[in-house]
Amino acid sequence: MKAAKILIAIPAATLSLGAFSISSEASDDVYNLVFSTYLPPSYEYIYVPAENFVNKIQERSEGRLKVDLFHSAQLFEGHDELSALSRGDIDITNMTGTYPSASVPSIGVFALPFMFDDIDHLSRALEAGLLESGLNEEMKENHDTIILGVAPLDPYEFYSRQHPILEKEDFGGKVWATTGSTDAQAIQLLGGSPTGMASSELYLAFDRGVVDATPRPLITGLGRSLDEVIEYISLATFLVDTSILAMNRDAWERLPEDLQEIILEAAKERDAEQFAMVEDFITEALAYYEENGVTIHEMSADAVADLRNLTAPVIEEWANNVANGERYLEIIEATREGGVEAQ
């Protein structure tokens, strides 16, 4: 199902007197926007900040921005959101970073193995100008997309069925359910056997012994009841996927400057709210897993450093195939704990 392109300026004089205060001036025109996300409201730390963003821009614009919010893939699946946004079939989306990485290679920086120490590290890198290394411009010029903000999903950690994942030797001899090419490459370099698998298939795959382990966010494990079929979770911040709030370029450029400012301010608040909610979620999710019999391990800093070195070829390949690839990596390293903030 596609949403028709909806971004129109309706003269305020044509609106019902009961809906808005009326003015005949062009600055009081109303802009109707369609916001589409494949994520359901049950993914609270993503959906609630997005919903609050919508409410804020409507309220602060005093009715000049009207947003129809569609969730749960009512309009488009996650893999289709960027193309729908680029075409103008929708005006705003909140896409998961891994999905458009095939068509926007620079977005893959968020899914490189062991790239970020934690979500605080991601925050520091964004603050230091990570998006300005080329991603903003690439999205605008090649995909007619304006990035409004970036916030994290909770990091990918290692779920396993029979043995905990504590060091490089624990990856070999296991079948790993992976989500895409990047994590599959990394798992293979660590000695595992990757097989692509949707999250909807994980429960039965673990239950039947088809797979031994998987790297997934904690929210996926909760949503798929993996606590019933796995024994261990090992914390290593394997990947930090992102929630990218973005708007169609034409829709953005049609808006008056004051409405653009309202949207950008609300987008910053959305980012901050989601960062905070993810932090809280991680604490609550780990407690839930432990209460339900899952043993939680935290991999040592030395073990993680070893894994980062072993998977470095994935990062090098990405950097060699992305414009300004080394600049992204410089910012990430400079903002690592103990690093010097990038300028």
CSV table of C-alpha atoms in Angstrom, one decimal:
chain,number,residue,atom,x,y,z
A,1,MET,CA,0.0,0.0,0.0
A,2,LYS,CA,1.4,3.4,-1.0
A,3,ALA,CA,0.6,6.7,0.5
A,4,ALA,CA,-0.1,9.4,-2.0
A,5,LYS,CA,2.3,12.3,-1.9
A,6,ILE,CA,0.8,14.7,0.6
A,7,LEU,CA,2.4,18.0,1.2
A,8,ILE,CA,0.1,20.9,0.4
A,9,ALA,CA,-0.2,24.4,1.5
A,10,ILE,CA,-3.9,25.1,2.4
A,11,PRO,CA,-4.8,28.8,2.7
A,12,ALA,CA,-5.9,29.4,6.2
A,13,ALA,CA,-8.9,31.3,5.0
A,14,THR,CA,-10.3,28.0,3.6
A,15,LEU,CA,-10.1,26.2,7.0
A,16,SER,CA,-12.9,25.7,9.4
A,17,LEU,CA,-13.2,28.5,12.0
A,18,GLY,CA,-13.4,25.8,14.7
A,19,ALA,CA,-10.1,24.3,13.8
A,20,PHE,CA,-7.6,27.1,13.8
A,21,SER,CA,-7.3,30.8,14.3
A,22,ILE,CA,-7.7,32.3,10.9
A,23,SER,CA,-5.5,34.7,9.0
A,24,SER,CA,-5.4,35.5,5.3
A,25,GLU,CA,-1.6,35.9,5.3
A,26,ALA,CA,0.5,33.2,3.5
A,27,SER,CA,2.5,32.6,6.7
A,28,ASP,CA,-0.6,30.9,8.2
A,29,ASP,CA,-0.8,28.3,5.4
A,30,VAL,CA,-1.2,24.7,6.7
A,31,TYR,CA,1.2,21.9,5.6
A,32,ASN,CA,-0.1,18.3,5.7
A,33,LEU,CA,2.7,15.7,6.1
A,34,VAL,CA,2.7,11.9,6.1
A,35,PHE,CA,5.0,10.2,8.6
A,36,SER,CA,5.5,6.5,8.0
A,37,THR,CA,7.5,4.0,10.1
A,38,TYR,CA,7.5,0.2,9.9
A,39,LEU,CA,8.0,0.0,13.7
A,40,PRO,CA,5.1,-0.7,16.0
A,41,PRO,CA,4.2,1.2,19.2
A,42,SER,CA,5.5,-1.8,21.2
A,43,TYR,CA,9.0,-0.6,20.3
A,44,GLU,CA,8.5,2.1,22.9
A,45,TYR,CA,12.0,3.7,23.0
A,46,ILE,CA,11.8,4.3,19.3
A,47,TYR,CA,8.1,5.0,18.8
A,48,VAL,CA,7.4,7.2,21.8
A,49,PRO,CA,10.1,9.8,20.9
A,50,ALA,CA,8.9,9.8,17.3
A,51,GLU,CA,5.3,10.3,18.4
A,52,ASN,CA,6.3,13.1,20.8
A,53,PHE,CA,8.2,14.7,17.9
A,54,VAL,CA,5.0,14.7,15.8
A,55,ASN,CA,3.0,16.2,18.7
A,56,LYS,CA,5.6,18.9,19.3
A,57,ILE,CA,5.8,20.2,15.8
A,58,GLN,CA,2.0,20.3,15.5
A,59,GLU,CA,1.6,22.1,18.7
A,60,ARG,CA,4.5,24.5,18.3
A,61,SER,CA,3.4,25.4,14.7
A,62,GLU,CA,0.0,26.3,16.1
A,63,GLY,CA,-1.7,24.1,13.6
A,64,ARG,CA,0.3,25.0,10.6
A,65,LEU,CA,1.9,21.6,10.5
A,66,LYS,CA,-0.5,18.6,10.4
A,67,VAL,CA,1.0,15.1,10.5
A,68,ASP,CA,-0.6,11.8,9.8
A,69,LEU,CA,1.5,9.2,11.6
A,70,PHE,CA,1.4,5.6,10.2
A,71,HIS,CA,3.2,2.8,12.1
A,72,SER,CA,3.6,-1.0,12.0
A,73,ALA,CA,4.4,-0.9,8.2
A,74,GLN,CA,0.9,0.3,7.4
A,75,LEU,CA,2.4,2.0,4.4
A,76,PHE,CA,5.9,0.7,3.8
A,77,GLU,CA,8.2,-2.0,5.2
A,78,GLY,CA,11.6,-1.0,6.7
A,79,HIS,CA,13.5,-1.9,3.5
A,80,ASP,CA,11.3,0.4,1.4
A,81,GLU,CA,11.2,3.5,3.6
A,82,LEU,CA,14.1,5.4,2.0
A,83,SER,CA,13.0,4.8,-1.5
A,84,ALA,CA,9.4,5.9,-0.6
A,85,LEU,CA,10.8,9.0,1.0
A,86,SER,CA,13.1,9.8,-1.9
A,87,ARG,CA,10.1,9.4,-4.4
A,88,GLY,CA,8.0,11.7,-2.2
A,89,ASP,CA,5.4,9.0,-1.5
A,90,ILE,CA,5.8,9.9,2.2
A,91,ASP,CA,7.2,13.1,3.8
A,92,ILE,CA,8.9,11.9,7.0
A,93,THR,CA,10.2,8.5,8.1
A,94,ASN,CA,12.2,7.1,11.0
A,95,MET,CA,14.3,4.5,9.2
A,96,THR,CA,16.5,1.8,10.7
A,97,GLY,CA,20.1,2.5,9.5
A,98,THR,CA,21.0,-1.0,8.3
A,99,TYR,CA,18.1,-1.2,5.8
A,100,PRO,CA,19.3,1.5,3.4
A,101,SER,CA,23.0,0.7,3.8
A,102,ALA,CA,23.1,-1.1,0.4
A,103,SER,CA,22.0,2.0,-1.5
A,104,VAL,CA,23.7,4.5,0.9
A,105,PRO,CA,27.1,2.9,1.8
A,106,SER,CA,28.1,5.6,4.2
A,107,ILE,CA,25.2,4.8,6.5
A,108,GLY,CA,27.0,1.5,7.0
A,109,VAL,CA,29.3,3.3,9.4
A,110,PHE,CA,26.7,2.7,12.1
A,111,ALA,CA,26.9,-1.1,11.6
A,112,LEU,CA,30.6,-1.7,11.5
A,113,PRO,CA,31.8,-4.3,14.0
A,114,PHE,CA,32.9,-3.1,17.4
A,115,MET,CA,33.0,0.5,16.0
A,116,PHE,CA,31.4,2.2,19.0
A,117,ASP,CA,32.2,1.4,22.6
A,118,ASP,CA,28.7,2.2,23.7
A,119,ILE,CA,25.8,4.6,22.8
A,120,ASP,CA,27.6,7.4,24.7
A,121,HIS,CA,30.4,7.0,22.2
A,122,LEU,CA,27.9,7.2,19.3
A,123,SER,CA,26.6,10.4,20.9
A,124,ARG,CA,30.1,12.0,21.1
A,125,ALA,CA,30.8,11.1,17.5
A,126,LEU,CA,27.6,12.6,16.2
A,127,GLU,CA,28.3,15.8,18.2
A,128,ALA,CA,31.8,15.9,16.7
A,129,GLY,CA,30.4,16.1,13.2
A,130,LEU,CA,30.1,12.5,12.0
A,131,LEU,CA,27.1,13.2,9.7
A,132,GLU,CA,28.9,16.2,8.2
A,133,SER,CA,31.7,13.9,6.9
A,134,GLY,CA,29.6,13.3,3.8
A,135,LEU,CA,26.4,11.4,4.9
A,136,ASN,CA,24.2,14.5,5.1
A,137,GLU,CA,25.3,15.7,1.6
A,138,GLU,CA,25.0,12.2,0.1
A,139,MET,CA,21.5,11.8,1.4
A,140,LYS,CA,20.4,15.2,0.2
A,141,GLU,CA,21.9,15.1,-3.3
A,142,ASN,CA,21.5,11.4,-4.2
A,143,HIS,CA,18.3,10.5,-2.3
A,144,ASP,CA,16.4,13.8,-2.0
A,145,THR,CA,16.5,13.2,1.8
A,146,ILE,CA,17.2,15.6,4.7
A,147,ILE,CA,18.5,14.0,7.8
A,148,LEU,CA,16.8,15.6,10.8
A,149,GLY,CA,18.4,13.5,13.6
A,150,VAL,CA,20.0,10.2,14.5
A,151,ALA,CA,19.4,8.2,17.7
A,152,PRO,CA,20.5,4.7,18.7
A,153,LEU,CA,18.8,1.4,18.9
A,154,ASP,CA,20.1,-0.6,21.8
A,155,PRO,CA,23.4,-2.3,20.8
A,156,TYR,CA,23.7,-5.7,19.1
A,157,GLU,CA,24.9,-8.3,21.7
A,158,PHE,CA,25.6,-12.0,21.4
A,159,TYR,CA,22.8,-14.5,22.2
A,160,SER,CA,23.8,-18.2,22.5
A,161,ARG,CA,22.1,-21.4,23.1
A,162,GLN,CA,24.6,-23.8,24.8
A,163,HIS,CA,27.8,-21.9,25.6
A,164,PRO,CA,28.5,-18.2,26.4
A,165,ILE,CA,30.5,-16.1,23.9
A,166,LEU,CA,33.4,-14.8,25.9
A,167,GLU,CA,36.4,-14.7,23.5
A,168,LYS,CA,37.3,-15.4,19.8
A,169,GLU,CA,37.5,-19.1,20.3
A,170,ASP,CA,33.8,-19.2,21.1
A,171,PHE,CA,32.7,-18.1,17.6
A,172,GLY,CA,34.1,-21.2,15.8
A,173,GLY,CA,32.0,-24.3,15.2
A,174,LYS,CA,28.7,-22.4,15.6
A,175,VAL,CA,26.0,-21.5,13.1
A,176,TRP,CA,25.2,-17.8,13.5
A,177,ALA,CA,21.9,-16.2,12.4
A,178,THR,CA,22.9,-12.8,10.9
A,179,THR,CA,21.0,-9.8,9.6
A,180,GLY,CA,23.0,-8.5,6.7
A,181,SER,CA,26.3,-8.7,4.8
A,182,THR,CA,28.4,-6.6,7.3
A,183,ASP,CA,27.7,-8.7,10.4
A,184,ALA,CA,28.0,-11.9,8.3
A,185,GLN,CA,31.4,-10.9,7.2
A,186,ALA,CA,32.5,-10.1,10.7
A,187,ILE,CA,31.2,-13.4,12.1
A,188,GLN,CA,32.9,-15.3,9.3
A,189,LEU,CA,36.2,-13.6,10.2
A,190,LEU,CA,35.7,-14.7,13.8
A,191,GLY,CA,35.4,-18.3,12.7
A,192,GLY,CA,31.6,-18.7,12.8
A,193,SER,CA,29.3,-19.9,10.1
A,194,PRO,CA,26.8,-17.1,9.2
A,195,THR,CA,23.3,-17.7,7.8
A,196,GLY,CA,21.0,-14.8,7.0
A,197,MET,CA,17.8,-15.0,9.1
A,198,ALA,CA,14.9,-12.7,9.8
A,199,SER,CA,14.1,-12.0,13.5
A,200,SER,CA,10.7,-13.7,13.1
A,201,GLU,CA,12.5,-17.0,12.4
A,202,LEU,CA,14.9,-16.9,15.4
A,203,TYR,CA,12.7,-18.6,18.0
A,204,LEU,CA,12.1,-21.8,16.1
A,205,ALA,CA,15.7,-21.8,14.8
A,206,PHE,CA,17.0,-21.8,18.3
A,207,ASP,CA,14.4,-24.1,19.6
A,208,ARG,CA,15.2,-26.7,17.0
A,209,GLY,CA,18.9,-26.3,17.2
A,210,VAL,CA,19.2,-24.9,13.6
A,211,VAL,CA,21.4,-22.0,14.9
A,212,ASP,CA,23.6,-21.8,17.9
A,213,ALA,CA,24.0,-18.0,18.3
A,214,THR,CA,23.0,-14.6,16.9
A,215,PRO,CA,24.0,-10.9,17.3
A,216,ARG,CA,20.8,-8.9,17.9
A,217,PRO,CA,19.6,-6.0,20.0
A,218,LEU,CA,18.1,-6.7,23.3
A,219,ILE,CA,14.8,-5.4,22.1
A,220,THR,CA,14.7,-8.0,19.4
A,221,GLY,CA,15.2,-10.8,21.9
A,222,LEU,CA,12.4,-9.5,24.1
A,223,GLY,CA,10.0,-9.0,21.1
A,224,ARG,CA,10.7,-12.6,19.9
A,225,SER,CA,10.7,-14.2,23.4
A,226,LEU,CA,14.3,-15.5,22.9
A,227,ASP,CA,14.7,-15.8,26.7
A,228,GLU,CA,12.7,-19.1,26.3
A,229,VAL,CA,15.2,-20.7,23.9
A,230,ILE,CA,18.7,-19.3,24.7
A,231,GLU,CA,20.8,-19.6,27.8
A,232,TYR,CA,23.3,-16.7,27.5
A,233,ILE,CA,23.8,-13.1,26.4
A,234,SER,CA,27.3,-11.7,26.1
A,235,LEU,CA,27.6,-7.9,26.2
A,236,ALA,CA,30.2,-6.6,23.7
A,237,THR,CA,28.5,-3.8,21.7
A,238,PHE,CA,29.0,-5.6,18.5
A,239,LEU,CA,27.0,-3.1,16.4
A,240,VAL,CA,25.1,0.0,17.2
A,241,ASP,CA,22.3,0.4,14.7
A,242,THR,CA,20.5,3.7,14.4
A,243,SER,CA,17.1,5.3,14.1
A,244,ILE,CA,17.4,8.0,11.4
A,245,LEU,CA,14.7,10.6,11.4
A,246,ALA,CA,14.5,12.0,7.9
A,247,MET,CA,12.4,14.1,5.6
A,248,ASN,CA,11.8,14.3,1.8
A,249,ARG,CA,13.9,17.2,0.4
A,250,ASP,CA,11.1,18.8,-1.7
A,251,ALA,CA,8.8,18.6,1.3
A,252,TRP,CA,11.4,20.3,3.5
A,253,GLU,CA,12.2,23.0,1.0
A,254,ARG,CA,8.6,24.0,0.6
A,255,LEU,CA,8.3,24.8,4.3
A,256,PRO,CA,8.9,28.4,5.6
A,257,GLU,CA,12.0,28.9,7.6
A,258,ASP,CA,10.2,29.2,10.9
A,259,LEU,CA,8.6,25.8,10.5
A,260,GLN,CA,11.9,24.2,9.5
A,261,GLU,CA,13.3,25.6,12.8
A,262,ILE,CA,10.5,24.1,14.7
A,263,ILE,CA,11.1,20.7,13.1
A,264,LEU,CA,14.8,20.8,13.7
A,265,GLU,CA,14.4,21.7,17.4
A,266,ALA,CA,11.9,19.0,18.0
A,267,ALA,CA,14.2,16.5,16.1
A,268,LYS,CA,17.0,17.3,18.5
A,269,GLU,CA,14.7,16.7,21.4
A,270,ARG,CA,13.6,13.4,19.8
A,271,ASP,CA,17.3,12.3,19.6
A,272,ALA,CA,17.9,13.2,23.3
A,273,GLU,CA,14.8,11.5,24.5
A,274,GLN,CA,15.6,8.3,22.6
A,275,PHE,CA,19.2,8.2,23.9
A,276,ALA,CA,17.9,8.4,27.4
A,277,MET,CA,15.1,5.9,26.8
A,278,VAL,CA,17.6,3.4,25.3
A,279,GLU,CA,19.9,3.7,28.4
A,280,ASP,CA,16.9,2.9,30.7
A,281,PHE,CA,15.7,0.1,28.4
A,282,ILE,CA,19.1,-1.7,28.5
A,283,THR,CA,19.0,-1.8,32.3
A,284,GLU,CA,15.5,-3.0,32.4
A,285,ALA,CA,15.9,-5.6,29.6
A,286,LEU,CA,19.0,-7.1,31.3
A,287,ALA,CA,17.1,-7.4,34.6
A,288,TYR,CA,14.2,-9.1,32.8
A,289,TYR,CA,16.5,-11.6,31.1
A,290,GLU,CA,18.2,-12.5,34.3
A,291,GLU,CA,14.9,-12.9,36.1
A,292,ASN,CA,13.9,-15.3,33.4
A,293,GLY,CA,16.9,-17.6,33.6
A,294,VAL,CA,19.3,-16.1,31.1
A,295,THR,CA,22.9,-15.7,32.2
A,296,ILE,CA,24.4,-12.3,31.4
A,297,HIS,CA,28.2,-12.1,30.7
A,298,GLU,CA,30.2,-8.9,29.9
A,299,MET,CA,33.1,-9.5,27.6
A,300,SER,CA,36.4,-8.1,28.8
A,301,ALA,CA,37.9,-5.0,27.2
A,302,ASP,CA,40.9,-7.2,26.1
A,303,ALA,CA,38.6,-9.7,24.4
A,304,VAL,CA,36.6,-7.0,22.6
A,305,ALA,CA,39.8,-5.3,21.5
A,306,ASP,CA,40.9,-8.7,20.1
A,307,LEU,CA,37.6,-9.1,18.2
A,308,ARG,CA,37.9,-5.6,16.9
A,309,ASN,CA,41.3,-6.4,15.4
A,310,LEU,CA,40.2,-9.6,13.9
A,311,THR,CA,37.2,-7.9,12.1
A,312,ALA,CA,39.3,-4.8,11.0
A,313,PRO,CA,39.2,-6.0,7.3
A,314,VAL,CA,35.4,-5.3,7.3
A,315,ILE,CA,36.1,-1.7,8.4
A,316,GLU,CA,38.9,-1.2,6.0
A,317,GLU,CA,36.8,-2.5,3.1
A,318,TRP,CA,34.0,-0.1,4.0
A,319,ALA,CA,36.4,2.9,4.4
A,320,ASN,CA,38.0,2.2,1.0
A,321,ASN,CA,34.6,2.2,-0.7
A,322,VAL,CA,33.1,5.3,0.8
A,323,ALA,CA,33.9,8.9,0.1
A,324,ASN,CA,35.7,10.4,3.1
A,325,GLY,CA,35.7,6.9,4.7
A,326,GLU,CA,38.8,7.7,6.7
A,327,ARG,CA,37.3,10.9,8.0
A,328,TYR,CA,34.4,9.0,9.6
A,329,LEU,CA,36.9,6.6,11.3
A,330,GLU,CA,39.1,9.5,12.5
A,331,ILE,CA,36.1,11.1,14.3
A,332,ILE,CA,35.0,7.8,15.8
A,333,GLU,CA,38.5,7.1,17.1
A,334,ALA,CA,39.0,10.7,18.4
A,335,THR,CA,35.8,10.4,20.4
A,336,ARG,CA,36.5,7.0,21.8
A,337,GLU,CA,36.8,7.0,25.6
A,338,GLY,CA,40.1,8.8,26.4
A,339,GLY,CA,40.3,10.2,22.9
A,340,VAL,CA,40.6,13.9,21.9
A,341,GLU,CA,37.4,15.4,20.6
A,342,ALA,CA,37.3,15.9,16.8
A,343,GLN,CA,37.2,19.4,15.4
